[in-house]
Short mmCIF file of C-alpha atoms in Angstrom, two decimals:
data_model
loop_
_atom_site.label_atom_id
_atom_site.label_comp_id
_atom_site.label_asym_id
_atom_site.label_seq_id
_atom_site.Cartn_x
_atom_site.Cartn_y
_atom_site.Cartn_z
CA MET U 697 9.61 -30.48 -14.38
CA MET U 698 5.99 -29.81 -14.97
CA ASP U 699 4.23 -32.35 -17.26
CA ARG U 700 2.11 -31.16 -20.12
CA ASP U 701 -0.91 -32.42 -18.22
CA THR U 702 -0.55 -30.77 -15.18
CA PRO U 703 -2.82 -27.35 -14.99
CA SER U 704 -1.17 -24.04 -15.66
CA ILE U 705 -2.07 -20.92 -14.65
CA PHE U 706 0.22 -19.12 -17.69
CA ARG U 707 -1.17 -22.02 -20.36
CA SER U 708 -5.08 -21.01 -18.95
CA LEU U 709 -4.46 -17.22 -19.43
CA ALA U 710 -2.46 -17.68 -23.09
CA ARG U 711 -5.19 -19.84 -24.39
CA GLY U 712 -8.12 -17.72 -22.86
CA LEU U 713 -6.37 -14.57 -24.22
CA ALA U 714 -5.68 -16.10 -27.61
CA ILE U 715 -9.40 -17.03 -27.93
CA VAL U 716 -10.50 -13.43 -27.09
CA VAL U 717 -8.14 -11.58 -29.24
CA SER U 718 -8.73 -14.28 -32.23
CA GLY U 719 -12.55 -14.25 -31.63
CA GLY U 720 -12.49 -10.29 -31.46
CA THR U 721 -10.71 -9.93 -34.63
CA ILE U 722 -12.90 -12.46 -36.79
CA LEU U 723 -15.96 -10.59 -34.99
CA LEU U 724 -14.29 -6.95 -36.40
CA LEU U 725 -13.20 -8.39 -39.80
CA THR U 726 -16.79 -9.61 -40.51
CA ALA U 727 -18.38 -6.81 -39.13
CA VAL U 728 -16.47 -4.62 -41.62
CA LEU U 729 -17.01 -7.47 -44.47
CA LEU U 730 -20.49 -6.96 -43.98
CA GLU U 731 -20.39 -3.36 -43.78
CA TYR U 732 -19.03 -3.26 -47.51
CA TRP U 733 -20.93 -6.07 -48.73
CA SER U 734 -23.20 -4.29 -50.28
CA SER U 735 -20.63 -1.86 -52.27
CA PHE U 736 -18.97 -5.04 -53.25
CA ALA U 737 -22.00 -6.35 -54.79
CA ALA U 738 -22.74 -3.23 -56.69
CA MET U 739 -19.41 -3.61 -58.49
CA PRO U 740 -19.84 -5.79 -61.88
CA ALA U 741 -16.46 -5.48 -62.71
CA PRO U 742 -13.87 -8.22 -61.69
CA ASP U 743 -11.22 -5.63 -61.66
CA ALA U 744 -13.10 -2.94 -59.08
CA LEU U 745 -14.22 -5.88 -56.84
CA ARG U 746 -10.38 -6.77 -56.96
CA ALA U 747 -9.33 -3.50 -56.02
CA ALA U 748 -11.81 -3.22 -53.27
CA LEU U 749 -10.90 -6.20 -51.67
CA ARG U 750 -7.04 -5.24 -52.09
CA GLU U 751 -7.72 -2.02 -50.36
CA MET U 752 -9.81 -3.49 -47.71
CA ALA U 753 -6.90 -6.01 -47.11
CA GLU U 754 -4.38 -3.03 -46.86
CA HIS U 755 -6.25 -0.27 -44.78
CA VAL U 756 -8.49 -3.06 -42.36
CA VAL U 757 -6.81 -6.84 -42.35
CA LEU U 758 -3.01 -5.63 -42.25
CA PRO U 759 -3.87 -2.87 -39.89
CA VAL U 760 -5.94 -5.21 -37.49
CA LEU U 761 -3.06 -7.99 -37.72
CA ALA U 762 -0.47 -5.43 -37.24
CA LEU U 763 -2.28 -4.44 -33.65
CA VAL U 764 -3.09 -7.85 -32.67
CA ILE U 765 0.58 -9.54 -32.99
CA PRO U 766 2.08 -6.92 -30.63
CA MET U 767 -0.85 -7.16 -28.33
CA MET U 768 -0.18 -10.84 -27.81
CA LEU U 769 3.83 -10.60 -27.32
CA ALA U 770 2.71 -7.78 -24.93
CA MET U 771 0.31 -10.22 -23.08
CA HIS U 772 2.61 -13.05 -23.04
CA PHE U 773 5.46 -10.48 -21.48
CA VAL U 774 3.05 -9.24 -18.75
CA MET U 775 1.82 -12.32 -17.90
CA ARG U 776 5.41 -13.45 -17.51
CA ARG U 777 6.23 -10.53 -15.42
CA ALA U 778 3.32 -11.22 -13.20
CA LEU U 779 3.97 -14.94 -12.19
CA GLN U 780 7.70 -14.03 -12.26
CA PRO U 781 7.42 -13.87 -8.31
CA LEU U 782 6.17 -17.53 -7.96
CA ALA U 783 9.14 -18.73 -10.09
CA GLU U 784 11.78 -17.02 -7.78
CA ALA U 785 9.74 -18.23 -4.55
CA THR U 786 9.92 -21.71 -6.09
CA ASP U 787 13.89 -21.59 -6.70
CA ARG U 788 14.16 -20.17 -3.09
CA LEU U 789 12.65 -22.89 -1.98
CA ASN U 790 14.34 -25.67 -4.05
CA ALA U 791 17.50 -24.10 -2.41
CA VAL U 792 16.64 -25.39 0.85
CA SER U 793 18.61 -28.18 1.92
CA GLY U 794 17.09 -31.30 4.30
CA GLN U 795 18.62 -29.72 7.71
CA ASP U 796 17.67 -26.16 7.27
CA ARG U 797 15.17 -24.78 9.89
CA ASN U 798 12.94 -21.87 10.11
CA ILE U 799 11.71 -22.26 6.80
CA ARG U 800 8.85 -19.85 5.31
CA VAL U 801 7.86 -19.00 2.04
CA ASP U 802 8.60 -15.12 1.48
CA ASP U 803 5.45 -13.55 0.36
CA ALA U 804 6.47 -9.93 0.42
CA HIS U 805 6.59 -9.68 -3.35
CA LEU U 806 3.89 -12.27 -4.37
CA PRO U 807 0.54 -11.18 -5.88
CA ALA U 808 -2.39 -10.81 -3.59
CA GLU U 809 -4.15 -13.58 -4.94
CA ILE U 810 -1.77 -15.99 -3.82
CA LEU U 811 -0.99 -14.59 -0.12
CA PRO U 812 -4.04 -17.09 1.46
CA PHE U 813 -2.19 -20.10 0.11
CA THR U 814 1.15 -19.04 1.11
CA GLN U 815 -0.01 -17.80 4.54
CA ALA U 816 -1.53 -21.24 4.77
CA VAL U 817 1.59 -22.95 3.82
CA ASN U 818 3.66 -21.05 6.11
CA THR U 819 1.60 -21.98 9.11
CA MET U 820 1.65 -25.58 8.44
CA LEU U 821 5.26 -25.28 8.22
CA GLY U 822 5.35 -23.45 11.68
CA ARG U 823 3.30 -26.57 13.12
CA LEU U 824 5.83 -28.97 11.55
CA GLU U 825 8.50 -27.15 13.02
CA GLN U 826 7.20 -27.00 16.19
CA SER U 827 6.30 -30.69 16.44
CA ALA U 828 9.79 -31.17 15.37
CA ALA U 829 11.20 -29.08 18.39
CA GLN U 830 8.78 -30.66 20.91
CA GLN U 831 9.81 -34.41 19.91
CA GLU U 832 13.71 -33.32 19.82
CA ALA U 833 13.23 -31.48 23.27
CA PHE U 834 11.19 -34.85 24.37
CA ALA U 835 14.10 -37.19 23.54
CA ALA U 836 16.43 -34.97 25.27
CA ASP U 837 14.80 -34.73 28.15
CA VAL U 838 14.18 -38.60 28.32
CA ALA U 839 17.46 -39.52 27.93
CA HIS U 840 18.63 -37.07 30.50
CA GLU U 841 16.20 -38.25 33.10
CA LEU U 842 17.29 -41.90 32.49
CA ARG U 843 20.99 -41.23 33.04
CA THR U 844 20.55 -40.69 37.14
CA PRO U 845 18.83 -44.11 37.66
CA LEU U 846 21.40 -45.90 35.18
CA ALA U 847 24.47 -44.47 36.87
CA ALA U 848 22.70 -45.37 40.06
CA MET U 849 22.50 -49.15 39.02
CA MET U 850 26.16 -48.96 37.83
CA LEU U 851 27.48 -47.96 41.51
CA GLU U 852 25.04 -50.56 42.88
CA LEU U 853 26.74 -53.00 40.32
CA ASP U 854 30.24 -52.28 41.02
CA GLY U 855 29.99 -54.28 44.59
CA MET U 856 28.48 -57.27 43.15
CA GLN U 857 31.24 -59.80 41.50
CA GLY U 858 30.51 -63.17 39.72
CA PRO U 859 29.72 -63.58 35.56
CA GLU U 860 25.99 -62.47 36.43
CA ALA U 861 27.24 -59.13 37.45
CA ALA U 862 29.56 -58.49 34.78
CA ARG U 863 26.89 -59.31 32.28
CA LEU U 864 24.34 -56.73 34.18
CA LYS U 865 27.53 -54.11 33.82
CA GLY U 866 27.81 -54.82 30.14
CA ASP U 867 23.89 -54.22 29.83
CA VAL U 868 23.80 -51.16 31.88
CA ALA U 869 26.81 -49.59 29.91
CA ALA U 870 24.90 -50.36 26.65
CA MET U 871 22.38 -48.52 27.79
CA ARG U 872 24.17 -45.72 28.89
CA ARG U 873 26.06 -45.46 25.39
CA LEU U 874 22.35 -45.62 23.94
CA ILE U 875 21.45 -42.83 26.07
CA ASP U 876 24.37 -40.30 25.21
CA GLN U 877 23.71 -41.20 21.44
CA LEU U 878 20.42 -39.87 21.73
CA MET U 879 21.69 -36.95 23.54
CA LEU U 880 23.62 -36.14 21.03
CA LEU U 881 21.43 -36.36 18.20
CA ALA U 882 19.12 -34.01 20.03
CA GLN U 883 21.99 -31.78 20.80
CA MET U 884 22.93 -31.94 16.88
CA ASP U 885 19.23 -31.12 15.92
CA ALA U 886 18.89 -28.31 18.99
CA GLN U 887 22.50 -26.49 17.80
CA GLU U 888 21.46 -26.28 13.61
CA ALA U 889 17.98 -24.94 14.59
CA ALA U 890 19.60 -22.32 16.70
CA ALA U 891 22.43 -22.09 14.51
CA THR U 892 25.09 -21.75 17.07
CA ALA U 893 28.43 -20.66 17.11
CA THR U 894 31.25 -22.85 15.84
CA ASP U 895 34.69 -23.16 17.05
CA ASP U 896 37.97 -23.03 15.16
CA VAL U 897 38.87 -26.81 14.93
CA ASP U 898 42.35 -28.40 14.71
CA LEU U 899 41.47 -31.71 13.18
CA ALA U 900 44.71 -32.94 14.40
CA GLU U 901 44.14 -32.09 18.06
CA ILE U 902 40.84 -33.58 17.98
CA ALA U 903 42.54 -36.62 17.02
CA SER U 904 45.16 -36.98 19.43
CA ASP U 905 42.79 -36.50 22.18
CA ILE U 906 40.31 -38.93 21.59
CA ILE U 907 42.77 -41.49 20.99
CA ALA U 908 44.04 -40.88 24.11
CA ARG U 909 40.85 -41.22 25.64
CA THR U 910 39.80 -44.53 23.98
CA ALA U 911 43.25 -46.08 23.84
CA PRO U 912 42.79 -47.72 27.33
CA VAL U 913 39.39 -49.34 26.15
CA VAL U 914 41.31 -50.31 22.63
CA ILE U 915 43.89 -52.13 24.66
CA ALA U 916 41.83 -53.70 27.10
CA ALA U 917 39.80 -55.05 24.12
CA GLY U 918 42.96 -56.66 22.93
CA ARG U 919 43.57 -54.24 20.06
CA MET U 920 45.95 -51.41 19.30
CA ILE U 921 45.18 -47.84 18.05
CA GLU U 922 47.71 -45.81 16.09
CA LEU U 923 47.31 -42.01 14.77
CA VAL U 924 49.08 -41.57 11.28
CA CYS U 925 49.71 -37.76 10.67
CA GLU U 926 51.11 -37.83 7.01
CA GLU U 927 50.67 -34.03 6.92
CA ARG U 928 48.94 -31.61 9.48
CA PRO U 929 45.41 -30.79 8.04
CA ALA U 930 44.20 -27.17 7.76
CA ARG U 931 42.01 -25.65 10.52
CA LEU U 932 38.26 -25.29 9.94
CA ARG U 933 35.09 -24.06 11.55
CA GLY U 934 32.91 -26.56 13.41
CA ARG U 935 31.61 -27.71 16.70
CA ARG U 936 34.55 -29.47 18.38
CA GLU U 937 32.42 -31.80 20.70
CA ALA U 938 30.51 -32.91 17.42
CA ILE U 939 33.64 -33.60 15.73
CA GLY U 940 35.36 -35.60 18.47
CA ALA U 941 31.87 -37.82 19.00
CA ALA U 942 32.17 -38.57 15.42
CA LEU U 943 35.68 -39.85 15.51
CA ARG U 944 34.90 -41.69 18.90
CA ASN U 945 31.91 -43.70 17.38
CA LEU U 946 34.11 -44.80 14.37
CA ILE U 947 36.76 -45.92 16.32
CA ASP U 948 34.49 -47.88 18.73
CA ASN U 949 32.85 -49.33 15.36
CA ALA U 950 36.46 -50.07 13.91
CA VAL U 951 37.86 -51.57 17.34
CA ARG U 952 34.48 -54.13 17.14
CA VAL U 953 35.41 -55.08 13.50
CA THR U 954 39.05 -55.48 13.96
CA PRO U 955 40.41 -58.95 14.70
CA ALA U 956 42.11 -59.31 18.03
CA ALA U 957 45.55 -58.05 18.09
CA GLY U 958 44.94 -55.62 15.22
CA THR U 959 45.71 -52.21 14.67
CA VAL U 960 43.22 -49.42 14.25
CA ARG U 961 44.60 -46.24 12.42
CA VAL U 962 43.26 -42.89 12.67
CA ILE U 963 44.80 -41.32 9.27
CA LEU U 964 45.48 -37.38 8.57
CA ASP U 965 46.49 -36.99 5.20
CA GLY U 966 46.67 -32.67 5.47
CA SER U 967 43.23 -32.14 3.77
CA ALA U 968 39.85 -31.72 5.62
CA SER U 969 39.15 -35.20 6.31
CA ILE U 970 39.76 -38.06 8.88
CA ARG U 971 39.97 -41.55 7.77
CA VAL U 972 39.72 -44.57 10.21
CA ALA U 973 40.91 -47.75 9.17
CA ASP U 974 40.23 -50.92 10.73
CA GLY U 975 41.11 -54.70 10.12
CA GLY U 976 37.49 -55.80 9.21
CA PRO U 977 36.12 -56.66 5.76
CA GLY U 978 34.98 -53.22 5.06
CA LEU U 979 31.55 -51.58 3.89
CA SER U 980 30.32 -51.24 0.60
CA PRO U 981 28.77 -47.55 -0.47
CA VAL U 982 25.01 -49.44 -0.32
CA GLN U 983 26.08 -51.01 3.06
CA LEU U 984 26.85 -47.50 4.48
CA GLU U 985 23.98 -45.87 2.93
CA GLN U 986 22.06 -48.44 4.65
CA LEU U 987 23.52 -48.10 8.10
CA VAL U 988 23.42 -44.54 8.52
CA ARG U 989 19.88 -44.64 8.50
CA ARG U 990 18.54 -44.24 12.28
CA SER U 991 16.52 -47.39 12.03
CA ALA U 992 19.47 -49.44 11.16
CA ARG U 993 22.14 -50.91 13.42
CA ALA U 994 25.54 -48.95 13.20
CA ASP U 995 27.59 -51.83 14.51
CA HIS U 996 27.90 -54.11 11.34
CA ALA U 997 29.77 -56.92 12.85
CA SER U 998 28.87 -57.27 16.23
CA PRO U 999 25.15 -57.36 18.16
CA ASP U 1000 27.00 -55.50 21.16
CA GLY U 1001 26.59 -51.96 19.69
CA ALA U 1002 24.29 -49.41 20.48
CA GLY U 1003 22.98 -49.29 16.97
CA LEU U 1004 23.18 -45.56 16.39
CA GLY U 1005 26.72 -44.85 15.97
CA LEU U 1006 26.66 -44.44 12.31
CA ALA U 1007 23.61 -42.65 11.86
CA ILE U 1008 24.97 -40.13 14.56
CA VAL U 1009 28.38 -39.67 12.75
CA GLN U 1010 26.24 -39.01 9.40
CA ARG U 1011 24.25 -36.68 10.91
CA ILE U 1012 27.03 -34.51 12.52
CA MET U 1013 28.54 -34.40 9.35
CA GLN U 1014 25.17 -33.06 7.86
CA VAL U 1015 25.59 -30.05 10.66
CA HIS U 1016 28.92 -29.62 9.24
CA GLY U 1017 28.40 -29.75 5.49
CA GLY U 1018 30.20 -32.84 5.12
CA THR U 1019 29.47 -36.25 4.23
CA ILE U 1020 30.79 -39.79 5.67
CA ARG U 1021 31.82 -42.37 2.76
CA THR U 1022 33.58 -45.35 2.45
CA ASP U 1023 36.69 -46.98 1.08
CA PRO U 1024 36.29 -50.76 0.86
CA SER U 1025 39.69 -51.54 -0.60
CA SER U 1026 41.38 -49.95 2.51
CA SER U 1027 38.55 -51.24 4.94
CA SER U 1028 38.18 -47.18 6.02
CA LEU U 1029 35.43 -44.84 6.50
CA ILE U 1030 36.34 -41.31 5.88
CA LEU U 1031 34.97 -38.06 7.23
CA ASP U 1032 34.68 -35.43 4.59
CA PHE U 1033 34.16 -31.89 5.82
CA HIS U 1034 34.32 -30.31 2.43
CA GLN U 1035 35.86 -27.22 3.73
#
């Protein structure tokens, strides 16, 4: 909302036109009064003077007011119409979400006086978008190049035995997970910018597939994993691999906070959502809001995590128009797709 102290083109124009019209009206009436002043002075009779003043008011003052008031209303309407394209352009920009790309100010219907400003804004937006795209491409390239030497390191470590080798394998595996997460973030940004086609997604199939892939790791960590399908959810449009990655990150996080011999449950209740319940203390909404930032650690219970899990989940849900939320009472994190 605009503050009253903020400079306003409309208020400046209205104030200026009001001064011009009011001053012109006063000057006109003064000129008429001076023109007939000598005639009024020659009327000694009070009745004659009052009659002359009444006639002047009826034939001069009232017609002038009858003209000035409609003119003021007409000028108000014209100024509103002239500034309407600016208001419409503002509404379109306000409707843009934080994840939209290729944003430009539509200047097709804007006044010519505004075009230099809008062109400068569009140029700046283009530069910012190009800079963001270059950063995303750089992150993806770096992550891709790092995977090859890490794979070679893992092959070398496979031939080594002992506690030191196990520790190094864990470090390399953590680095590999971090690189994979960086690549996934870059892919999400690139796919959204390019508006790539989506798939017809079955959440039950994705949940079954991810649980089958992660079950050996979960069991090796001394936990159990279970799929609870209370009702088969409706199909939705989305990116199958990205949704699977989001679920995998929630499962990895749940395994880390679940006590030994505990069970991680993936629950489908028939809605366009996936719930992952663990045996940990749960997250409050404030804690979740802090952890979904890319600068925060995604693992809220262990220092072994790569530190981007929930940030990646949040980004994937943003691309799909959904959200990630927490239910502390059941120690659950929920993917809501809002479809």
